Structure formats: structure tokens, C-alpha cells
mmCIF file of C-alpha atoms and ligand atoms in Angstrom:
data_model
loop_
_atom_site.group_PDB
_atom_site.id
_atom_site.type_symbol
_atom_site.label_atom_id
_atom_site.label_comp_id
_atom_site.label_asym_id
_atom_site.label_seq_id
_atom_site.Cartn_x
_atom_site.Cartn_y
_atom_site.Cartn_z
ATOM 1 C CA UNK A 1 176.493 34.932 87.820
ATOM 2 C CA UNK A 2 174.732 33.282 90.741
ATOM 3 C CA UNK A 3 171.349 31.596 90.762
ATOM 4 C CA UNK A 4 169.055 28.747 91.779
ATOM 5 C CA UNK A 5 170.349 26.072 89.370
ATOM 6 C CA UNK A 6 172.951 23.707 90.857
ATOM 7 C CA UNK A 7 174.436 22.341 87.633
ATOM 8 C CA UNK A 8 174.510 25.561 85.593
ATOM 9 C CA UNK A 9 177.535 25.970 83.324
ATOM 10 C CA UNK A 10 178.140 28.811 80.929
ATOM 11 C CA UNK A 11 180.850 29.247 78.313
ATOM 12 C CA UNK A 12 180.627 33.014 78.867
ATOM 13 C CA UNK A 13 180.981 33.577 82.616
ATOM 14 C CA UNK A 14 181.499 31.803 85.941
ATOM 15 C CA UNK A 15 178.389 30.418 87.630
ATOM 16 C CA UNK A 16 177.662 29.828 91.294
ATOM 17 C CA UNK A 17 174.740 28.122 93.009
ATOM 18 C CA UNK A 18 172.983 30.005 95.831
ATOM 19 C CA UNK A 19 170.454 28.120 97.915
ATOM 20 C CA UNK A 20 168.516 31.181 99.119
ATOM 21 C CA UNK A 21 166.864 31.571 95.690
ATOM 22 C CA UNK A 22 164.940 28.394 96.470
ATOM 23 C CA UNK A 23 164.686 28.696 100.258
ATOM 24 C CA UNK A 24 163.960 32.377 100.822
ATOM 25 C CA UNK A 25 163.947 34.396 97.597
ATOM 26 C CA UNK A 26 162.771 37.611 99.267
ATOM 27 C CA UNK A 27 166.347 38.043 100.530
ATOM 28 C CA UNK A 28 167.297 38.716 96.940
ATOM 29 C CA UNK A 29 164.447 41.144 96.275
ATOM 30 C CA UNK A 30 165.242 43.099 99.454
ATOM 31 C CA UNK A 31 168.738 43.840 98.179
ATOM 32 C CA UNK A 32 167.051 46.507 96.063
ATOM 33 C CA UNK A 33 163.384 46.730 97.131
ATOM 34 C CA UNK A 34 164.137 47.536 100.745
ATOM 35 C CA UNK A 35 164.089 51.027 102.123
ATOM 36 C CA UNK A 36 165.084 53.485 99.435
ATOM 37 C CA UNK A 37 165.940 57.101 100.085
ATOM 38 C CA UNK A 38 165.721 60.186 97.905
ATOM 39 C CA UNK A 39 168.753 62.359 97.129
ATOM 40 C CA UNK A 40 167.744 64.258 100.294
ATOM 41 C CA UNK A 41 167.864 61.084 102.440
ATOM 42 C CA UNK A 42 164.069 61.024 102.687
ATOM 43 C CA UNK A 43 162.628 57.466 102.759
ATOM 44 C CA UNK A 44 160.546 56.970 99.597
ATOM 45 C CA UNK A 45 160.093 53.188 99.571
ATOM 46 C CA UNK A 46 159.928 50.861 102.520
ATOM 47 C CA UNK A 47 158.762 47.496 101.208
ATOM 48 C CA UNK A 48 161.068 45.670 103.630
ATOM 49 C CA UNK A 49 159.935 47.619 106.681
ATOM 50 C CA UNK A 50 156.261 47.097 105.736
ATOM 51 C CA UNK A 51 156.668 43.419 105.026
ATOM 52 C CA UNK A 52 154.548 40.913 106.999
ATOM 53 C CA UNK A 53 155.282 37.293 106.148
ATOM 54 C CA UNK A 54 152.707 35.128 104.397
ATOM 55 C CA UNK A 55 152.861 31.721 102.741
ATOM 56 C CA UNK A 56 153.455 33.492 99.435
ATOM 57 C CA UNK A 57 156.887 34.603 98.330
ATOM 58 C CA UNK A 58 157.600 37.717 96.238
ATOM 59 C CA UNK A 59 158.360 35.381 93.349
ATOM 60 C CA UNK A 60 154.901 33.714 93.517
ATOM 61 C CA UNK A 61 153.134 36.986 92.776
ATOM 62 C CA UNK A 62 155.697 38.929 90.725
ATOM 63 C CA UNK A 63 157.191 36.121 88.659
ATOM 64 C CA UNK A 64 155.114 32.920 88.191
ATOM 65 C CA UNK A 65 154.838 29.428 89.635
ATOM 66 C CA UNK A 66 157.661 27.193 88.411
ATOM 67 C CA UNK A 67 156.882 25.613 85.074
ATOM 68 C CA UNK A 68 158.674 23.666 82.392
ATOM 69 C CA UNK A 69 160.821 25.923 80.233
ATOM 70 C CA UNK A 70 164.399 26.886 79.498
ATOM 71 C CA UNK A 71 166.833 28.926 81.567
ATOM 72 C CA UNK A 72 169.029 29.468 78.490
ATOM 73 C CA UNK A 73 169.070 28.413 74.855
ATOM 74 C CA UNK A 74 172.561 26.861 75.009
ATOM 75 C CA UNK A 75 172.539 23.395 73.385
ATOM 76 C CA UNK A 76 173.812 21.569 76.495
ATOM 77 C CA UNK A 77 171.413 18.602 76.550
ATOM 78 C CA UNK A 78 172.556 16.318 73.710
ATOM 79 C CA UNK A 79 172.691 19.235 71.311
ATOM 80 C CA UNK A 80 169.439 20.780 72.575
ATOM 81 C CA UNK A 81 168.587 23.438 75.164
ATOM 82 C CA UNK A 82 167.991 21.845 78.563
ATOM 83 C CA UNK A 83 164.442 21.713 79.906
ATOM 84 C CA UNK A 84 164.171 22.955 83.459
ATOM 85 C CA UNK A 85 161.542 24.129 85.941
ATOM 86 C CA UNK A 86 161.736 27.930 85.740
ATOM 87 C CA UNK A 87 159.742 31.021 86.664
ATOM 88 C CA UNK A 88 158.771 33.811 84.318
ATOM 89 C CA UNK A 89 160.995 36.852 84.695
ATOM 90 C CA UNK A 90 158.388 39.526 84.029
ATOM 91 C CA UNK A 91 158.621 41.099 87.519
ATOM 92 C CA UNK A 92 155.051 42.093 86.958
ATOM 93 C CA UNK A 93 154.149 45.341 88.711
ATOM 94 C CA UNK A 94 151.579 48.091 88.618
ATOM 95 C CA UNK A 95 151.825 48.349 84.816
ATOM 96 C CA UNK A 96 150.109 44.982 84.543
ATOM 97 C CA UNK A 97 146.403 45.260 85.186
ATOM 98 C CA UNK A 98 145.754 41.686 86.355
ATOM 99 C CA UNK A 99 148.063 42.130 89.313
ATOM 100 C CA UNK A 100 145.689 44.743 90.707
ATOM 101 C CA UNK A 101 142.567 42.615 90.310
ATOM 102 C CA UNK A 102 141.485 41.628 93.815
ATOM 103 C CA UNK A 103 144.672 43.144 95.271
ATOM 104 C CA UNK A 104 142.420 45.007 97.704
ATOM 105 C CA UNK A 105 139.085 44.061 99.197
ATOM 106 C CA UNK A 106 136.381 46.669 99.733
ATOM 107 C CA UNK A 107 133.452 46.780 102.130
ATOM 108 C CA UNK A 108 131.041 49.525 103.113
ATOM 109 C CA UNK A 109 128.786 49.874 106.155
ATOM 110 C CA UNK A 110 126.254 52.511 107.122
ATOM 111 C CA UNK A 111 127.092 54.385 110.275
ATOM 112 C CA UNK A 112 124.831 57.267 111.308
ATOM 113 C CA UNK A 113 124.763 59.720 108.427
ATOM 114 C CA UNK A 114 127.913 58.295 106.770
ATOM 115 C CA UNK A 115 129.412 55.197 105.249
ATOM 116 C CA UNK A 116 132.500 53.560 106.661
ATOM 117 C CA UNK A 117 134.423 52.126 103.713
ATOM 118 C CA UNK A 118 137.091 49.579 104.592
ATOM 119 C CA UNK A 119 139.843 48.522 102.226
ATOM 120 C CA UNK A 120 141.570 45.253 103.115
ATOM 121 C CA UNK A 121 145.010 44.214 101.956
ATOM 122 C CA UNK A 122 146.013 40.536 102.190
ATOM 123 C CA UNK A 123 149.372 41.162 100.511
ATOM 124 C CA UNK A 124 152.586 41.015 102.552
ATOM 125 C CA UNK A 125 153.497 44.631 101.759
ATOM 126 C CA UNK A 126 151.480 47.844 101.709
ATOM 127 C CA UNK A 127 149.409 48.677 98.623
ATOM 128 C CA UNK A 128 150.873 50.762 97.124
ATOM 129 C CA UNK A 129 154.515 50.059 97.759
ATOM 130 C CA UNK A 130 157.943 50.636 96.306
ATOM 131 C CA UNK A 131 157.192 53.548 94.003
ATOM 132 C CA UNK A 132 155.894 56.764 95.477
ATOM 133 C CA UNK A 133 153.633 58.126 92.764
ATOM 134 C CA UNK A 134 150.999 55.426 92.186
ATOM 135 C CA UNK A 135 147.481 56.639 92.816
ATOM 136 C CA UNK A 136 144.669 54.418 94.031
ATOM 137 C CA UNK A 137 141.357 56.289 93.887
ATOM 138 C CA UNK A 138 138.148 55.546 95.744
ATOM 139 C CA UNK A 139 135.217 56.835 93.692
ATOM 140 C CA UNK A 140 131.829 57.195 95.313
ATOM 141 C CA UNK A 141 128.888 57.492 92.931
ATOM 142 C CA UNK A 142 125.485 58.543 94.264
ATOM 143 C CA UNK A 143 122.456 57.765 92.126
ATOM 144 C CA UNK A 144 118.780 58.469 92.228
ATOM 145 C CA UNK A 145 117.177 55.888 89.967
ATOM 146 C CA UNK A 146 119.586 55.714 87.049
ATOM 147 C CA UNK A 147 120.585 59.366 87.387
ATOM 148 C CA UNK A 148 123.967 60.214 88.911
ATOM 149 C CA UNK A 149 123.283 62.949 91.452
ATOM 150 C CA UNK A 150 126.770 63.360 92.878
ATOM 151 C CA UNK A 151 130.260 61.843 92.757
ATOM 152 C CA UNK A 152 133.186 62.050 95.145
ATOM 153 C CA UNK A 153 136.750 61.009 94.442
ATOM 154 C CA UNK A 154 139.208 60.211 97.214
ATOM 155 C CA UNK A 155 142.796 60.106 96.006
ATOM 156 C CA UNK A 156 145.206 57.941 97.952
ATOM 157 C CA UNK A 157 148.339 59.360 96.327
ATOM 158 C CA UNK A 158 151.216 60.722 98.317
ATOM 159 C CA UNK A 159 152.590 64.123 97.279
ATOM 160 C CA UNK A 160 156.253 65.020 97.484
ATOM 161 C CA UNK A 161 157.992 68.357 98.019
ATOM 162 C CA UNK A 162 161.587 69.515 97.706
ATOM 163 C CA UNK A 163 163.427 71.498 100.373
ATOM 164 C CA UNK A 164 161.815 74.752 99.201
ATOM 165 C CA UNK A 165 158.363 73.201 99.525
ATOM 166 C CA UNK A 166 157.780 72.878 95.775
ATOM 167 C CA UNK A 167 156.145 69.781 94.270
ATOM 168 C CA UNK A 168 158.706 67.247 93.064
ATOM 169 C CA UNK A 169 159.187 63.564 92.201
ATOM 170 C CA UNK A 170 159.808 61.055 95.025
ATOM 171 C CA UNK A 171 163.487 60.609 94.162
ATOM 172 C CA UNK A 172 164.224 64.307 94.813
ATOM 173 C CA UNK A 173 161.894 64.782 97.773
ATOM 174 C CA UNK A 174 162.730 66.280 101.147
ATOM 175 C CA UNK A 175 159.251 65.643 102.561
ATOM 176 C CA UNK A 176 155.860 64.184 101.704
ATOM 177 C CA UNK A 177 152.218 64.232 102.664
ATOM 178 C CA UNK A 178 150.735 61.415 104.753
ATOM 179 C CA UNK A 179 151.310 57.848 103.550
ATOM 180 C CA UNK A 180 147.860 56.746 102.297
ATOM 181 C CA UNK A 181 148.789 53.140 101.496
ATOM 182 C CA UNK A 182 146.774 50.238 102.897
ATOM 183 C CA UNK A 183 149.039 48.462 105.415
ATOM 184 C CA UNK A 184 150.393 44.970 104.739
ATOM 185 C CA UNK A 185 147.836 42.363 105.853
ATOM 186 C CA UNK A 186 145.807 45.191 107.323
ATOM 187 C CA UNK A 187 143.001 47.610 106.614
ATOM 188 C CA UNK A 188 142.383 51.292 105.993
ATOM 189 C CA UNK A 189 139.030 52.998 106.513
ATOM 190 C CA UNK A 190 137.436 56.079 105.035
ATOM 191 C CA UNK A 191 134.374 57.946 106.231
ATOM 192 C CA UNK A 192 132.150 58.938 103.324
ATOM 193 C CA UNK A 193 129.074 61.129 103.804
ATOM 194 C CA UNK A 194 125.612 60.162 102.568
ATOM 195 C CA UNK A 195 123.827 62.594 100.326
ATOM 196 C CA UNK A 196 120.316 63.955 100.497
ATOM 197 C CA UNK A 197 117.579 62.022 98.794
ATOM 198 C CA UNK A 198 116.822 58.351 98.456
ATOM 199 C CA UNK A 199 118.889 56.326 96.036
ATOM 200 C CA UNK A 200 121.930 54.147 95.699
ATOM 201 C CA UNK A 201 125.613 54.547 96.195
ATOM 202 C CA UNK A 202 128.355 52.612 94.411
ATOM 203 C CA UNK A 203 131.960 52.426 95.534
ATOM 204 C CA UNK A 204 134.563 51.924 92.850
ATOM 205 C CA UNK A 205 138.242 51.393 93.349
ATOM 206 C CA UNK A 206 140.398 52.718 90.528
ATOM 207 C CA UNK A 207 144.051 53.424 90.134
ATOM 208 C CA UNK A 208 146.355 55.458 87.962
ATOM 209 C CA UNK A 209 150.047 54.766 87.414
ATOM 210 C CA UNK A 210 150.960 58.300 88.473
ATOM 211 C CA UNK A 211 149.011 61.221 89.900
ATOM 212 C CA UNK A 212 148.388 64.520 88.023
ATOM 213 C CA UNK A 213 151.275 66.283 89.690
ATOM 214 C CA UNK A 214 153.888 63.726 88.620
ATOM 215 C CA UNK A 215 152.377 63.551 85.150
ATOM 216 C CA UNK A 216 152.884 67.252 84.615
ATOM 217 C CA UNK A 217 156.322 67.404 86.313
ATOM 218 C CA UNK A 218 157.651 64.627 84.099
ATOM 219 C CA UNK A 219 155.637 65.703 81.043
ATOM 220 C CA UNK A 220 154.204 62.224 80.620
ATOM 221 C CA UNK A 221 152.017 62.502 77.536
ATOM 222 C CA UNK A 222 151.131 58.937 76.556
ATOM 223 C CA UNK A 223 147.575 57.855 77.479
ATOM 224 C CA UNK A 224 148.668 55.089 79.878
ATOM 225 C CA UNK A 225 149.762 57.704 82.443
ATOM 226 C CA UNK A 226 146.390 59.421 82.735
ATOM 227 C CA UNK A 227 144.223 56.350 82.242
ATOM 228 C CA UNK A 228 142.071 55.387 85.180
ATOM 229 C CA UNK A 229 142.113 51.605 85.508
ATOM 230 C CA UNK A 230 139.229 49.891 87.239
ATOM 231 C CA UNK A 231 140.214 47.711 90.130
ATOM 232 C CA UNK A 232 137.042 46.733 91.969
ATOM 233 C CA UNK A 233 133.437 47.771 92.209
ATOM 234 C CA UNK A 234 131.247 47.330 95.222
ATOM 235 C CA UNK A 235 127.777 47.264 93.813
ATOM 236 C CA UNK A 236 124.930 49.423 94.863
ATOM 237 C CA UNK A 237 124.151 49.918 98.485
ATOM 238 C CA UNK A 238 120.864 51.616 99.364
ATOM 239 C CA UNK A 239 121.126 55.054 100.856
HETATM 240 C C1 HEC B 301 169.588 44.578 91.530
HETATM 241 C C2 HEC B 301 168.431 45.273 92.055
HETATM 242 C C3 HEC B 301 167.091 44.550 92.002
HETATM 243 C C4 HEC B 301 166.777 43.297 92.478
HETATM 244 C C5 HEC B 301 167.712 42.272 93.135
HETATM 245 C C6 HEC B 301 165.351 43.129 92.253
HETATM 246 N N1 HEC B 301 164.816 44.245 91.661
HETATM 247 FE FE1 HEC B 301 162.882 44.554 91.143
HETATM 248 N N2 HEC B 301 163.355 46.330 90.281
HETATM 249 C C7 HEC B 301 164.591 46.940 90.366
HETATM 250 C C8 HEC B 301 164.515 48.255 89.753
HETATM 251 C C9 HEC B 301 165.663 49.262 89.639
HETATM 252 C C10 HEC B 301 163.175 48.401 89.278
HETATM 253 C C11 HEC B 301 162.555 49.605 88.598
HETATM 254 C C12 HEC B 301 162.638 49.569 87.150
HETATM 255 C C13 HEC B 301 161.914 50.764 86.582
HETATM 256 O O1 HEC B 301 161.667 51.745 87.298
HETATM 257 O O2 HEC B 301 161.580 50.693 85.423
HETATM 258 C C14 HEC B 301 162.482 47.170 89.630
HETATM 259 C C15 HEC B 301 161.151 46.932 89.352
HETATM 260 C C16 HEC B 301 160.410 45.908 89.939
HETATM 261 C C17 HEC B 301 158.973 45.799 89.908
HETATM 262 C C18 HEC B 301 158.027 46.790 89.248
HETATM 263 C C19 HEC B 301 157.816 46.512 87.801
HETATM 264 C C20 HEC B 301 156.720 47.407 87.217
HETATM 265 O O3 HEC B 301 156.187 47.045 86.182
HETATM 266 O O4 HEC B 301 156.394 48.449 87.775
HETATM 267 C C21 HEC B 301 158.637 44.667 90.616
HETATM 268 C C22 HEC B 301 157.246 44.136 90.873
HETATM 269 C C23 HEC B 301 159.868 44.069 91.076
HETATM 270 N N3 HEC B 301 160.934 44.839 90.646
HETATM 271 C C24 HEC B 301 159.937 42.918 91.829
HETATM 272 C C25 HEC B 301 161.115 42.287 92.193
HETATM 273 C C26 HEC B 301 161.179 41.004 92.864
HETATM 274 C C27 HEC B 301 159.976 40.163 93.232
HETATM 275 C C28 HEC B 301 162.502 40.730 93.077
HETATM 276 C C29 HEC B 301 163.103 39.473 93.715
HETATM 277 C C30 HEC B 301 162.798 38.227 93.039
HETATM 278 C C31 HEC B 301 163.276 41.852 92.541
HETATM 279 N N4 HEC B 301 162.389 42.766 92.016
HETATM 280 C C32 HEC B 301 164.660 41.972 92.599
HETATM 281 C C33 HEC B 301 165.726 46.413 90.957
HETATM 282 C C34 HEC B 301 165.839 45.143 91.483
HETATM 283 C C1 HEC B 302 150.421 37.982 97.506
HETATM 284 C C2 HEC B 302 151.020 38.625 96.343
HETATM 285 C C3 HEC B 302 152.250 39.479 96.540
HETATM 286 C C4 HEC B 302 153.420 39.141 97.160
HETATM 287 C C5 HEC B 302 153.779 37.868 97.905
HETATM 288 C C6 HEC B 302 154.325 40.269 96.970
HETATM 289 N N1 HEC B 302 153.689 41.251 96.235
HETATM 290 FE FE1 HEC B 302 154.541 42.964 95.552
HETATM 291 N N2 HEC B 302 152.733 43.557 94.772
HETATM 292 C C7 HEC B 302 151.575 42.812 94.794
HETATM 293 C C8 HEC B 302 150.510 43.573 94.182
HETATM 294 C C9 HEC B 302 149.060 43.109 94.019
HETATM 295 C C10 HEC B 302 151.084 44.796 93.755
HETATM 296 C C11 HEC B 302 150.386 45.892 92.915
HETATM 297 C C12 HEC B 302 149.887 47.037 93.591
HETATM 298 C C13 HEC B 302 150.924 48.105 93.751
HETATM 299 O O1 HEC B 302 151.661 48.429 92.790
HETATM 300 O O2 HEC B 302 151.019 48.641 94.861
HETATM 301 C C14 HEC B 302 152.478 44.760 94.152
HETATM 302 C C15 HEC B 302 153.397 45.766 93.913
HETATM 303 C C16 HEC B 302 154.777 45.672 94.159
HETATM 304 C C17 HEC B 302 155.753 46.665 93.799
HETATM 305 C C18 HEC B 302 155.440 47.986 93.109
HETATM 306 C C19 HEC B 302 155.271 47.797 91.637
HETATM 307 C C20 HEC B 302 154.857 49.051 90.955
HETATM 308 O O3 HEC B 302 154.974 49.043 89.725
HETATM 309 O O4 HEC B 302 154.406 50.006 91.589
HETATM 310 C C21 HEC B 302 156.974 46.221 94.191
HETATM 311 C C22 HEC B 302 158.323 46.904 94.013
HETATM 312 C C23 HEC B 302 156.760 44.940 94.848
HETATM 313 N N3 HEC B 302 155.409 44.638 94.813
HETATM 314 C C24 HEC B 302 157.765 44.177 95.411
HETATM 315 C C25 HEC B 302 157.534 43.017 96.147
HETATM 316 C C26 HEC B 302 158.552 42.332 96.890
HETATM 317 C C27 HEC B 302 160.019 42.735 96.960
HETATM 318 C C28 HEC B 302 157.953 41.262 97.492
HETATM 319 C C29 HEC B 302 158.545 40.274 98.474
HETATM 320 C C30 HEC B 302 159.290 40.841 99.580
HETATM 321 C C31 HEC B 302 156.550 41.273 97.081
HETATM 322 N N4 HEC B 302 156.337 42.359 96.270
HETATM 323 C C32 HEC B 302 155.621 40.320 97.453
HETATM 324 C C33 HEC B 302 151.428 41.529 95.302
HETATM 325 C C34 HEC B 302 152.414 40.812 95.975
#
């Protein structure tokens, strides 16, 4: 077993220190979260290719800052487990709501008879990344007074097809629709029409863990798969 602790000893297996855990941990993550292909050699994840360096490491966002804890419960420190500075090993991803909070910025500007909605991504990889079926959704809610007069929903999910052109899961895909992710440290814009009548419009950013297609293909029945999580709301803009 290799890792970031120089004086690690285990009665169960050999241990080796590797300095890159401390110096450049993304090297480790990219062993697996690089550029994955489906069974048909179609690229379905490209976190490494997307990556644009920032001050933050993968471990800062997906594990935790280092804090006092224990790397193991072996009684190696005078009969007690040894206290060390460690990170949490949750590898927090899209299943954890707080990770999404503020993951994208949202702005809207009037332009002629439309709105230009800009999503900004400060993260070092695209949002979404690494798993093809996540679905960010931009909801546009038009109101007149307190009455909702119209809603529009823009799905940012990618859809995958097998070699016969039938819907399938990313891991079996031969092709896909356009990549709708917001580029690493970049922006993506959408043109949204205004509607007739004076009122207000609200932009809400939601996401679902998988889109409808994947949910039915994999027969995912539990509520978490269809739940629409709120990410950000941009509060009313006058029409
Ligand atoms: C040995 C291969 C391997 C390495 C190395 C690895 N991962 Fe993973 N990781 C996986 C696999 C496989 C999954 C998917 C598990 C699943 O689908 O349930 C995963 C899942 C994740 C997820 C998603 C969890 C979720 O809830 O959706 C995140 C985030 C993640 N890894 C981050 C990291 C980071 C950061 C590093 C480097 C510190 C890292 N991984 C190193 C294989 C790896
Ligand atoms: C500045 C914070 C930040 C850093 C640094 C960062 N990520 Fe992420 N990552 C996020 C956010 C926010 C999401 C959630 C949105 C999503 O799933 O697309 C995410 C999602 C992911 C996912 C998909 C999880 C899922 O369940 O869909 C993977 C895999 C992942 N990151 C891997 C990495 C790897 C590997 C690195 C380093 C090379 C890295 N991340 C660096 C913020 C970060």
C-alpha cells in the first residue's frame, strides 16, 4: 500500500511513501478519472482533458482540508492509535448536495426581445464531468404579479446511443448528443425568449442525478433519482 505518510507501518501489508500525494495529488486521481471510454471506444469522461489548473487541488474539494484524526486504529502510539493530519475520504460527488451549492454562477441580461443567461464555472473541470448522465436544468419561470404565466425548462443532459442508434447508458455508447457541460473556468450562454405581457422572470438552476432516459433504462425507482435538487436561483428580473 502506498500513501502520503512517511512513517507508516502495518502488520498486514508492506507500506511505501509516495511524495506526489502531498505535492500533486491530482496525478493519483487522473489514474482513474482521466479519459474513460465506453465498450465501443467512445469517450464518455474527459476530466483530465478538460482540466484547467487552479490553486485548488481535487482533494481540497472532494475530500476535505487536512485535520487532526487517525489514518488507522492500530495502537502504535504508546498503546493508542496515532494522531495525524488527515483528509476525509468521502470523495464527495454529485450525490452530496452541498458540493453543488455555488458550483455554478448565473447571470441574466436583456438583449432585444430575449435574455442572455450566462452560467460561469470557476471549477478546474467542466460541470458536469466524469459521469455522463447527470442533468443540470435551467428553469425559467415567467410571472405576472404572483401568477405563473409560463415556464421553460432547458435540460443540459447529454444523451447516448448505441451502434443501432437506440438510447443507452454512457458505458455502452457508440455516440452522443452535444456536450452541454459548462467548460472548466469558463462560461456557457443560453438565449431565452421573453414572453408577452409585463411581469417578472426568475431563473433557477436545478439538477438531477440522472436524466429520464437513464432512469427508465436502468429502472431506477428510488426517489433520489428523479428528485430535482435546487442549485441556485437568480431572483426576479423585470420583463
Ligand atoms: C483506482 C481508481 C480511482 C482512483 C485512483 C480515484 N478514483 Fe474516484 N472513483 C473511482 C470510481 C470507479 C468511482 C465511481 C464509483 C461509483 O460509480 O459508484 C469514483 C468516484 C468518485 C467520485 C464521485 C462520487 C459520487 O458520489 O458520485 C469523485 C468525486 C471521485 N471519485 C473523486 C476522486 C478524487 C478526487 C481522486 C483522487 C484523490 C480519486 N477519485 C481517485 C475510481 C478512482
Ligand atoms: C474547486 C473545487 C473542485 C476541484 C478542485 C475539483 N472538483 Fe471535481 N467537482 C466539483 C464540483 C462542484 C462537482 C459537482 C458537480 C458535478 O458533478 O459535475 C464535481 C464533480 C466531480 C466528479 C463527478 C462526480 C459525480 O458524482 O458526478 C468527478 C469524478 C470529479 N469532480 C473529479 C475531480 C478530479 C479528479 C479533480 C482533480 C483533477 C477535481 N474533481 C477537482 C468541484 C471540484
